[in-house]
XYZ file of C-alpha atoms in Angstrom:
443
model
C -87.998 -59.092 -2.698
C -86.546 -57.186 0.228
C -89.073 -55.360 2.376
C -87.080 -52.133 2.237
C -87.143 -52.025 -1.575
C -89.019 -49.357 -3.532
C -91.251 -51.808 -5.428
C -92.281 -53.496 -2.205
C -93.692 -50.254 -0.803
C -95.082 -48.927 -4.069
C -97.771 -51.644 -4.072
C -99.606 -53.506 -1.326
C -97.565 -56.622 -0.446
C -100.414 -58.829 -1.649
C -103.217 -57.980 -4.042
C -106.535 -59.730 -4.799
C -106.281 -61.983 -7.827
C -109.344 -60.263 -9.298
C -107.513 -56.971 -9.811
C -104.703 -58.700 -11.707
C -107.087 -59.348 -14.576
C -105.989 -57.110 -17.440
C -109.517 -56.051 -18.424
C -110.176 -54.716 -14.925
C -107.861 -51.719 -15.409
C -106.488 -52.224 -18.959
C -103.158 -51.036 -17.570
C -104.199 -47.428 -18.190
C -102.685 -45.885 -15.065
C -99.319 -47.532 -15.597
C -99.407 -46.630 -19.292
C -99.939 -42.969 -18.395
C -96.925 -43.097 -16.069
C -94.765 -44.605 -18.811
C -95.839 -41.920 -21.262
C -95.062 -39.160 -18.750
C -91.560 -40.563 -18.302
C -91.156 -40.787 -22.076
C -92.254 -37.160 -22.384
C -89.682 -36.064 -19.834
C -86.895 -38.003 -21.560
C -87.692 -36.824 -25.091
C -88.437 -33.300 -23.845
C -84.995 -33.006 -22.261
C -83.391 -34.160 -25.517
C -85.391 -31.592 -27.501
C -84.156 -28.814 -25.226
C -80.661 -29.301 -26.643
C -81.901 -28.226 -30.092
C -84.872 -25.922 -29.510
C -84.521 -22.123 -29.269
C -87.500 -20.426 -27.522
C -87.464 -17.132 -29.448
C -89.820 -16.017 -32.242
C -86.919 -15.678 -34.665
C -85.254 -19.014 -33.936
C -88.094 -21.337 -32.804
C -89.255 -22.498 -36.243
C -85.754 -22.731 -37.799
C -84.571 -24.765 -34.795
C -87.333 -27.310 -35.415
C -86.397 -27.503 -39.105
C -82.738 -28.067 -38.199
C -83.769 -30.663 -35.622
C -85.709 -32.643 -38.209
C -83.295 -32.337 -41.116
C -79.764 -32.087 -39.710
C -79.676 -33.781 -36.294
C -79.298 -37.544 -36.073
C -82.614 -39.081 -34.948
C -83.942 -35.550 -34.386
C -87.128 -36.205 -36.332
C -87.735 -39.450 -34.421
C -87.267 -37.722 -31.054
C -89.744 -34.995 -32.025
C -92.189 -37.593 -33.330
C -91.946 -39.522 -30.054
C -92.561 -36.359 -28.050
C -95.451 -35.198 -30.228
C -97.312 -38.490 -30.468
C -96.502 -39.357 -26.861
C -98.238 -36.168 -25.783
C -101.323 -37.038 -27.826
C -101.326 -40.616 -26.559
C -101.066 -39.278 -23.011
C -104.246 -37.215 -23.424
C -106.141 -40.263 -24.703
C -104.751 -42.696 -22.113
C -105.349 -40.313 -19.203
C -108.885 -39.651 -20.413
C -109.619 -43.382 -20.681
C -108.073 -43.921 -17.243
C -110.497 -41.410 -15.752
C -113.368 -43.116 -17.550
C -112.238 -46.440 -16.056
C -112.303 -44.881 -12.592
C -115.773 -43.471 -13.227
C -117.287 -46.615 -14.707
C -115.999 -48.811 -11.867
C -117.168 -46.369 -9.187
C -113.642 -45.795 -7.850
C -114.270 -42.166 -6.936
C -116.404 -42.514 -3.813
C -115.659 -42.691 -0.101
C -111.962 -42.835 0.735
C -110.985 -42.539 -2.933
C -112.589 -39.146 -3.521
C -109.380 -37.200 -2.785
C -107.577 -39.252 -5.396
C -110.342 -38.464 -7.881
C -109.632 -34.766 -7.388
C -105.891 -35.356 -7.721
C -106.611 -37.242 -10.949
C -108.570 -34.257 -12.255
C -105.562 -32.078 -11.476
C -103.265 -34.476 -13.324
C -105.534 -34.480 -16.376
C -105.540 -30.675 -16.310
C -101.729 -30.719 -16.221
C -101.684 -33.042 -19.241
C -103.970 -30.688 -21.196
C -101.892 -27.641 -20.229
C -98.686 -29.447 -21.215
C -100.157 -30.301 -24.621
C -101.559 -26.820 -25.192
C -98.397 -24.943 -24.211
C -96.203 -27.342 -26.171
C -98.443 -26.984 -29.214
C -97.295 -23.392 -29.771
C -93.551 -23.988 -29.462
C -92.823 -24.902 -33.143
C -94.414 -21.542 -34.047
C -95.722 -22.717 -37.402
C -99.006 -21.719 -39.030
C -100.861 -24.647 -37.505
C -99.800 -23.952 -33.918
C -99.937 -20.147 -34.138
C -103.536 -19.994 -35.304
C -104.731 -22.881 -33.145
C -103.486 -21.074 -30.028
C -104.991 -17.839 -31.342
C -108.384 -19.523 -31.636
C -108.182 -20.945 -28.116
C -106.997 -17.685 -26.558
C -109.805 -15.787 -28.307
C -112.324 -18.056 -26.597
C -111.435 -16.494 -23.244
C -112.895 -13.179 -24.417
C -116.378 -14.608 -23.930
C -115.929 -15.274 -20.209
C -117.954 -12.545 -18.474
C -116.045 -9.715 -16.752
C -112.634 -11.407 -16.459
C -112.260 -13.017 -19.892
C -110.147 -10.301 -21.518
C -107.911 -10.105 -18.455
C -107.349 -13.878 -18.517
C -106.577 -13.748 -22.224
C -103.961 -11.036 -21.727
C -102.421 -12.965 -18.849
C -102.108 -16.113 -20.943
C -100.664 -14.613 -24.126
C -99.003 -11.579 -22.524
C -100.932 -8.992 -24.539
C -103.567 -8.750 -27.246
C -101.861 -11.127 -29.695
C -99.248 -13.864 -29.740
C -95.771 -12.402 -29.330
C -92.349 -13.038 -27.848
C -93.888 -12.839 -24.373
C -96.431 -15.536 -25.300
C -93.731 -17.914 -26.475
C -91.662 -17.246 -23.354
C -94.671 -17.836 -21.066
C -95.697 -21.031 -22.817
C -92.125 -22.339 -22.804
C -91.741 -21.679 -19.064
C -95.059 -23.329 -18.260
C -94.271 -26.292 -20.506
C -90.754 -27.085 -19.262
C -90.964 -25.903 -15.644
C -94.405 -25.354 -14.147
C -96.141 -28.434 -15.564
C -93.298 -30.873 -14.706
C -93.149 -29.399 -11.196
C -96.901 -29.869 -10.771
C -96.691 -33.451 -12.058
C -93.808 -34.216 -9.703
C -96.036 -33.193 -6.787
C -99.374 -34.635 -7.883
C -98.165 -37.996 -9.212
C -96.566 -39.207 -5.932
C -99.699 -38.045 -4.090
C -101.814 -40.003 -6.572
C -99.794 -43.191 -6.058
C -99.763 -42.735 -2.299
C -103.559 -42.387 -2.232
C -103.876 -45.620 -4.229
C -101.501 -47.348 -1.804
C -103.429 -45.888 1.143
C -106.666 -47.335 -0.286
C -104.960 -50.764 -0.517
C -104.694 -50.721 -4.300
C -107.232 -50.307 -7.074
C -110.873 -50.995 -6.351
C -111.750 -54.690 -6.416
C -114.973 -56.099 -7.951
C -117.219 -57.090 -5.054
C -119.208 -59.738 -6.898
C -116.162 -61.979 -7.209
C -115.255 -64.329 -4.364
C -113.348 -61.480 -2.754
C -116.698 -60.121 -1.569
C -117.268 -63.261 0.457
C -114.237 -62.737 2.611
C -112.069 -65.270 0.782
C -109.724 -62.537 -0.424
C -108.057 -62.642 2.963
C -106.711 -66.116 2.202
C -103.697 -66.979 0.092
C -105.950 -68.622 -2.501
C -107.356 -65.442 -4.006
C -104.439 -63.174 -3.198
C -101.072 -63.061 -4.874
C -97.827 -61.300 -4.131
C -97.597 -57.920 -5.829
C -94.018 -58.838 -6.683
C -93.707 -60.508 -9.126
C -97.325 -61.008 -10.268
C -98.398 -57.348 -10.473
C -95.000 -55.854 -11.263
C -94.331 -58.194 -14.186
C -97.706 -57.326 -15.707
C -96.927 -53.631 -15.354
C -93.488 -54.086 -16.929
C -94.986 -55.989 -19.870
C -97.576 -53.253 -20.427
C -94.854 -50.591 -20.282
C -92.866 -52.379 -22.980
C -95.981 -52.655 -25.169
C -96.720 -48.929 -24.829
C -93.141 -47.984 -25.663
C -93.129 -50.327 -28.681
C -96.434 -48.955 -30.006
C -95.212 -45.380 -29.566
C -91.978 -46.112 -31.412
C -93.747 -47.837 -34.308
C -96.276 -45.012 -34.601
C -93.509 -42.395 -34.499
C -91.565 -44.182 -37.225
C -94.592 -44.456 -39.501
C -96.093 -40.983 -38.949
C -94.249 -37.673 -38.711
C -95.331 -34.913 -36.356
C -97.007 -32.147 -38.388
C -95.043 -29.009 -39.232
C -96.659 -26.358 -41.432
C -95.070 -23.204 -42.842
C -93.606 -20.640 -40.502
C -96.225 -18.647 -38.599
C -97.636 -15.664 -40.498
C -99.830 -13.413 -38.290
C -101.334 -11.759 -41.355
C -102.450 -14.895 -43.179
C -104.647 -17.392 -41.357
C -105.556 -20.820 -42.719
C -109.188 -21.492 -43.533
C -110.526 -23.182 -41.520
C -108.624 -22.246 -38.387
C -109.060 -25.021 -35.861
C -108.209 -25.544 -32.219
C -106.066 -28.553 -31.226
C -108.073 -31.761 -31.549
C -108.585 -32.125 -27.777
C -110.355 -28.725 -27.791
C -112.216 -29.285 -31.077
C -115.381 -30.377 -29.272
C -115.384 -27.076 -27.389
C -114.861 -25.134 -30.629
C -117.646 -27.136 -32.262
C -120.056 -26.021 -29.535
C -119.603 -22.485 -30.830
C -121.501 -23.509 -33.958
C -124.662 -24.124 -31.919
C -124.485 -21.995 -28.764
C -123.813 -18.393 -27.863
C -120.065 -18.058 -27.107
C -120.614 -17.368 -23.404
C -122.643 -20.567 -23.073
C -120.202 -22.616 -25.162
C -116.872 -21.565 -23.634
C -117.919 -20.610 -20.111
C -121.214 -22.010 -18.859
C -120.935 -25.546 -20.300
C -117.253 -26.076 -19.292
C -118.006 -24.636 -15.845
C -120.887 -27.076 -15.364
C -118.677 -29.982 -16.493
C -115.874 -29.043 -14.085
C -118.265 -28.512 -11.168
C -119.979 -31.813 -11.932
C -116.683 -33.725 -11.950
C -115.555 -32.107 -8.697
C -118.855 -32.794 -6.944
C -119.217 -36.338 -8.316
C -117.922 -38.087 -5.150
C -120.595 -36.331 -3.085
C -123.534 -37.769 -5.007
C -125.622 -40.072 -2.824
C -126.476 -43.356 -4.505
C -128.490 -46.427 -3.578
C -125.537 -48.796 -3.273
C -121.827 -48.471 -2.467
C -119.210 -48.680 -5.216
C -118.906 -52.214 -6.600
C -115.721 -52.003 -8.659
C -117.632 -53.641 -11.524
C -117.493 -52.105 -14.970
C -120.700 -50.115 -15.624
C -121.883 -51.021 -12.104
C -123.884 -54.084 -13.207
C -125.185 -56.006 -16.207
C -128.182 -53.703 -16.178
C -125.868 -50.687 -16.188
C -123.992 -52.123 -19.165
C -127.213 -52.569 -21.143
C -128.267 -49.010 -20.329
C -124.842 -47.753 -21.372
C -125.118 -49.465 -24.758
C -128.574 -47.977 -25.348
C -127.314 -44.509 -24.322
C -124.262 -44.749 -26.599
C -126.274 -45.901 -29.605
C -128.888 -43.186 -29.011
C -126.184 -40.514 -28.895
C -124.429 -41.850 -32.011
C -127.729 -41.520 -33.880
C -129.064 -38.254 -32.464
C -125.844 -36.202 -32.269
C -124.888 -36.422 -35.988
C -128.535 -35.881 -36.921
C -128.691 -32.666 -34.878
C -125.358 -31.481 -36.324
C -126.752 -31.837 -39.856
C -130.098 -30.258 -38.948
C -128.470 -27.221 -37.319
C -126.172 -26.844 -40.316
C -128.828 -26.989 -43.043
C -132.319 -26.659 -41.565
C -132.565 -25.192 -38.054
C -131.579 -21.618 -37.245
C -133.167 -20.394 -34.033
C -132.060 -16.814 -34.653
C -134.069 -16.765 -37.914
C -137.045 -18.519 -36.367
C -137.126 -16.033 -33.459
C -135.794 -12.811 -35.010
C -136.956 -10.509 -32.239
C -134.973 -12.185 -29.483
C -131.390 -11.660 -28.395
C -128.787 -14.240 -29.518
C -128.146 -14.899 -25.828
C -131.656 -16.362 -25.713
C -131.975 -17.977 -29.161
C -128.472 -19.468 -29.151
C -127.968 -19.691 -25.405
C -130.721 -19.948 -22.843
C -133.331 -21.550 -25.108
C -131.267 -24.473 -26.503
C -129.703 -25.011 -23.070
C -133.160 -25.261 -21.500
C -134.341 -27.670 -24.198
C -131.302 -29.876 -23.638
C -131.867 -29.939 -19.869
C -135.492 -30.965 -20.398
C -134.408 -33.700 -22.819
C -131.739 -35.047 -20.442
C -134.178 -35.129 -17.521
C -136.728 -36.957 -19.665
C -134.042 -39.347 -20.917
C -133.027 -40.091 -17.325
C -136.619 -40.818 -16.302
C -137.289 -43.025 -19.327
C -134.094 -45.045 -18.862
C -134.709 -45.504 -15.155
C -138.250 -46.766 -15.685
C -137.445 -48.876 -18.744
C -134.608 -50.742 -17.037
C -135.813 -50.475 -13.416
C -132.442 -48.853 -12.729
C -130.840 -47.419 -9.637
C -130.078 -43.717 -9.406
C -126.388 -44.410 -10.056
C -127.171 -46.416 -13.198
C -129.426 -43.590 -14.414
C -126.721 -40.969 -13.872
C -124.229 -43.219 -15.666
C -126.588 -43.553 -18.649
C -126.917 -39.773 -18.962
C -123.143 -39.390 -18.603
C -122.526 -41.878 -21.420
C -125.035 -40.087 -23.627
C -123.284 -36.735 -23.085
C -119.849 -38.306 -23.466
C -120.686 -39.852 -26.845
C -122.267 -36.576 -27.993
C -119.055 -34.739 -27.140
C -116.994 -37.361 -28.979
C -119.223 -36.874 -32.036
C -118.724 -33.098 -31.815
C -114.956 -33.583 -31.554
C -114.898 -35.876 -34.587
C -117.048 -33.393 -36.488
C -114.724 -30.518 -35.624
C -111.557 -32.408 -36.514
C -112.573 -34.158 -39.735
C -115.834 -32.704 -41.035
C -115.322 -28.932 -40.863
C -113.970 -27.348 -44.031
C -113.471 -23.761 -45.245
C -115.597 -21.303 -43.333
C -116.217 -24.071 -40.732
C -118.901 -25.475 -43.043
C -119.704 -29.180 -42.979
C -117.707 -31.146 -45.539
C -116.554 -34.670 -46.136
C -113.035 -35.235 -44.725
C -111.487 -35.486 -48.200
C -112.944 -32.072 -49.084
C -111.707 -30.276 -45.945
C -108.472 -28.910 -47.381
C -106.972 -25.681 -46.036
C -107.319 -22.377 -47.814
C -105.711 -19.055 -46.930
C -107.823 -16.239 -45.596
C -107.365 -12.855 -44.041
C -109.008 -13.760 -40.758
C -109.784 -16.699 -38.565
C -113.112 -18.539 -38.648
C -114.480 -19.214 -35.193
C -118.218 -18.629 -35.168
C -121.090 -19.397 -37.485
C -123.048 -16.242 -36.691
């Protein structure tokens, strides 16, 4: 490999053998890159058939699927590729978190990664509306209505996003411009910065408990040339991702409901699946808490994560240690038991507004449950730390896993277990009905 070649400079010339192990990274970063490239390719092809106007958007999708050779396959690839990209990027960030690759000199790249994940979510959300069918129209309506509950500036943000008080020609034009221009431009800036930061940090974080921690990584025994050892692994993973995406797109068609009807909403009206957990929170918390306070705390926590002071430096080991892994399993199991139980109890037995009728909903469905959750999480942290004689970092990781699994349970509940009126139902009983208005809140 010539030293002036692109591949030579994309990776460190030699990489520790430990990081070549597939289970260290699961190829998630490279898979995300492949999916982004697939999205660009299929997106460009779709532009030849799609018409971004309210009158022609839906018919153009119908023509694409029925009359254009391989049109349905191209749309399927683009649709499922976008969904895969959300999942892969999310798992990639979890890999970074669970191996501690967000501290010290890697903290800037953590922030860039957050920006990339935000771009992926925006790309999915703006692209979701473009078919302008019933499913996309009302899902975007639900999400845009959530902004109303942000104090002081919520209505202004909502009007900026949809270009008025309801979805219109301006909304479609804005979403189309963001989807095909602004997001790709942002990705074209952030992705090279992301790769450069990885290169600057001499590659992905390496597990320190392997022989590399003893200084032997500097020898040729435990290091291998990036080309071909790393590059061939990346190429193989790329081919696997492309093959899986093609098979999935052949077997499953991208959804397309009836043409959007602003006067007839489906029941239930649900947000896109990646925002279903947020919509599900509205069943238990006051809207301001659910769509503003909780997301704000999550974003601030992720941004400030590299500044947390822990007992030991990052190890590059999954879940920090064997002890951290055991704590993670206990946290996950606890959340899988408690979260569904609380969902059922709040649906059929617990109603704080009825139990405390004299108090404002901001207190009964906002401040009070939030305070109870904070007390529980602090107690859970203390119990886990004492039970397992854990470090502060292992304790924080245990709480993070507990919250993560709870949010996954809420997302699953919102996607598959909410039926008409957003009531709990078995998945096979959650068919759509037609209603005159959207269903967003329980109270």
